[in-house]
Structure formats: structure tokens, C-alpha cells
Amino acid sequence: MSDKFPKLFLVFLGVLFLLNILQSFFTELIYDEAYYWYYAQDLDWGYFDHPPMVALMIKLGSLFFDGELGVRFLSCLFSAGTAMVLWLLIDNPKKLEYQPHFFLLVFSLPLLNAYGFLTLPDTPLLFFTAVFLLIYKSFLQKETAIKAIVLGIIMAAMMYSKYHAALVIIFVLLSNPILLKNKLSWLALIVSLVCYAPHQFWLFDNEFVTLNFHMNERPNQAYSFEGFTLGYLLNLIVIFGLLFPVMYWALFKSKEKDKFSKALRFLVFGFIIFFFISSFNRRTQTQWVVVICIPMVVLAFNFILQEIKARKWVFRLGLVSTALLLYARIGLIYEPLFPVIYETHGNKDFAQRIVDTVGDIPVVFENSYRRPSMFSFYSQNPSYTQNNLFYRYSQYAIDDSEDKIRNKKVAYLSKYYKGKDFEIEYKDGSVFYGEIIDDFKSYRKLKCFLEEDGVAAGDQVKIKVFNPYSFDIQIQELKFYIGFMNAYKQMRESEPLVVDYSSLKSSIPSKDTLLLKTKIPKPKKPEMKYIRFGILENGIYPGINSSPYKFNGSN
């Protein structure tokens, strides 16, 4: 190994790995990590929001360690692996003279730094993207069937990490379209599709719920240059931190010397342009473009090996950035050092306050896929989220967690529904209101279907209500609602539907359908463009029980 990884490199890598291990152990989870930990409690080939790689990482890590370190252990390994692969991607022999510069460069990129220990879908995506580029580089030098098969496996691993991996594959292909005529390239594609087939079957079995949510049902908002496009352009600076001038200097000065360097540039420009165009339609999150850090590190380090001035700036800015990021890392653990209360602060205490108040009964949170998973992680007590029309679906909507708390005594916590039994202060000083429900009803998988799309206020409609459960549901336990959404599918108001319950059967039989006749009411606001149906069980707020349907206003 010493011929590829010199001793000094391994020393730097060991220090970085140890730092990430210690950070993992002492830092409380962020909300998304807790949510993915919840994924890992029931391994599957897919989940509502993401493919399953992040859940598998947590499951494997938890075999070796408990608590936060178990959740993050594989991320620490992947981070070290990413640094090693990046080093291998750089051919210039001068790199041996500038190993400190390499680690300053890698450590100074804020998100690459954070994903050194946080377990999020981008963590494995970064690692497998680096490995993909390494194998692709070797494939360009000498094509073999073995390399094609490995490429296929790595492409599948990328896609199992995050759907954004498709863009990595597409932009590399666009950089070298001759691959479309290469039999071994098609072999790689076939292998990747075979490896990815279980997730595709999962999507089919779950009615493509993930893709449908992200592409059709996710709420958006009216375009604003500041919030969308300018925000995206600022993100392109944020991902590189203080080093952003050097990174973009390297990008624009680098030349396409061969097919591999061309692939690196296509990757960077492809992502930047793709999400720039996307920014005119929806708000773009910073982590959506984080994968460009992989090709950018290679381009930037090769550049600074040739450019003395750039090398000096990387060293200077890298030291300052390292100091700032180390301070931020300490602040993640020690709250007084942070300017605001962050996600890693106060979670254990909040969970303990809940347990001290309600005991070990299940806790149901309103409209949050994050808080129930965080509470369960730190209390080891069952939890659930009951989402209403004004929120969104999550993994809790498609798994069996609802079955575990139905008909049981639960504590219901909300920031909006003024529960009458207790109050618990949240870590930011806000208040959660609580109510003990002795016999909790939850039928959030009931599905409402309109026979036709595009209805208007005043229309008489027939709604089919399907019961997917293995038991009958009494009609007297239910009330039916309609929600009105604007053009961006943001829920704005809800109204009870006028239904003649006396004309209905007493129950909805298992695996059967109820036909509900009602009249579409007129919304209070005229700009409503979509409707959605909800069903109320506990007298609090109606759930999400249908897809959005087009609304044509008033007749």
C-alpha cells in the first residue's frame, strides 16, 4: 500500500478518521439521521423518500456500535475511502510533495467535511461516485469485461444511494457518447439494471410512491429570483466555503486533456447547468449539487500542483477554513459555542422530558416525520406521526407503524392542537401541547378516489373510499373532509364534506370500497387549483387520504 499511499498520507487519513469517529460519538443525531435510523429498523429495498443504501449503512454500523456511533460508523469509513480514491484519481507525481495541501483542500469543503461523519444519502453517493470515476478512468485506459461488470455494480450502488446518481451517469456518458457503440458499456448497463432490479420491483409494488411524490405531489411555491435562482447561485459558493475562488479558478483554467478530464468537467458543468435551469421552477437544496465536489477536488488539486499562486491560497484559506470548521464541529457538541440552537442540541433532554411526563406509552407527533424518529432513537419507546392535510406523506404513511399504535393508549403531541392534558417545552422555547388518548384510532391508509379529474364547486361527485386493511372500519368513526390547494399544491384550507351518513352502510368491509356521494363546496379563497380528500378519526385533524385532483373553481 505504501507505493500508492505514503506514510504521511496515512497519518493524515488516520487523524481525519479518528476525528470523525470522535465527532460521531459525541454529537447527537440531526433529524434526517434519526429518520434514516428509523428506516434501518425494518430493512427493505426502498423507502418513501430515498433508495435503501443509507438504511443499510446504519444497520451494518449498528451491528458494531450502539447509539450515534453505530448510526455513523459506516459514514466514517466511506469518508476515509473517498479521500483514498480521490488521491488515486490524481496522477501527477508532484502530489507527494503536497499531501498537506490535499487534506486541507478536502477538509475545507464544508459539506464534504460534514459528510465525513453524518449519515445521509449523499454520504454513500460521494463515495461511490469517486469509485465510479476511478473504475471509469481505468476502463478508458484498458477495456475489459471485468471492469465493465464492476462499473455496473458501482452504478447500481450509486443509484441505491440517491436518485441524483442518474445525473452522474448521464453526464459522463455525454462526455463520451462513443460509449453507446461499445459492447462492454452495454454490459455495464445490463449489470447495473440487474443489480438495481429489486428496488425497481419495490417501486412497482408501492405504486412508484417515491417518484410520484418528488415529481408530482411535493409542494412548491411561487418563483422568486432571490429565493430560487439567487439562492441556488449562493449555494454554489457555500459548498466550497472559503476556497470557492480557487475552486472555480481551477475549473475554468483546467483543460480537457483526455476523455477522463473531459468527464470531470462535464460532470461539474452538467450539474451546475441542470440545477440552474431547475432553479426557475423550484427551490434547489445545497446538497443536490454536492456530488460536484468529487470531480472538483481532482481538478483543483491538479491545478494547484501547477499553479504556485493557487497553491499558496489553498494553504492559507485552508488553514482558516479548517479552524472555522473545527470550531463548528465543537459547537455541534457544545451548544454555547453555536450562534443558534441546532438540530444536534437538546434531543436527549426533550425525549427524556416526554418520557418523564407520559411514561412508556407510545407517543404520536402531529405533522413531523423527524420528531417521532428522534424521540424513538433516544427513548427506545414506540412513536408515530399522524400527518394531516396541511402536511406531507413520509415513510410512516406506507409502513406498518400505524398498526403498532392503533387502539392503544397514546400521548398525542402537537404545536397547534391545544391538547388539554399537559405541556412540554421544546428546546427552542416553544411549547408542545399534549393529550392522552385512551383508544387511538388511525386509518390513514384509507384511500379516496374521484371517478374523474377536474371538478368545480357545486359539482355532485362520487368518491370511492377503499379500505386496504384486514378488518372492517365502522363509518361512525369517520368524518370526511376536502382540502383546497393553490397552484403550487400548498394546502390553504379544509372543509367538512356534507354527507348523508344515514344512507351509508355501517362499515367499510376489508379490501372493499364504499361509494360516497357529496357536493364539492366552494372554497373561501378564489385561487384554489387542486383538491385533496381527508378522513378524520380522532376529532383532531383530517389525514391525507387521496392524491391531488384538479379543481376548476366555481360553476
mmCIF file of C-alpha atoms in Angstrom, residues 77 117 190 258 311 352 395 457:
data_model
loop_
_atom_site.group_PDB
_atom_site.id
_atom_site.type_symbol
_atom_site.label_atom_id
_atom_site.label_comp_id
_atom_site.label_asym_id
_atom_site.label_seq_id
_atom_site.Cartn_x
_atom_site.Cartn_y
_atom_site.Cartn_z
ATOM 1 C CA LEU A 77 -15.329 4.527 6.722
ATOM 2 C CA PHE A 117 -19.432 11.653 9.772
ATOM 3 C CA ILE A 190 -27.158 -4.502 -18.061
ATOM 4 C CA ASP A 258 -8.219 13.434 -22.348
ATOM 5 C CA ARG A 311 -1.314 26.572 -4.077
ATOM 6 C CA GLN A 352 -36.473 12.463 28.452
ATOM 7 C CA GLN A 395 -42.230 6.618 5.428
ATOM 8 C CA ALA A 457 -67.530 23.864 -6.621
#
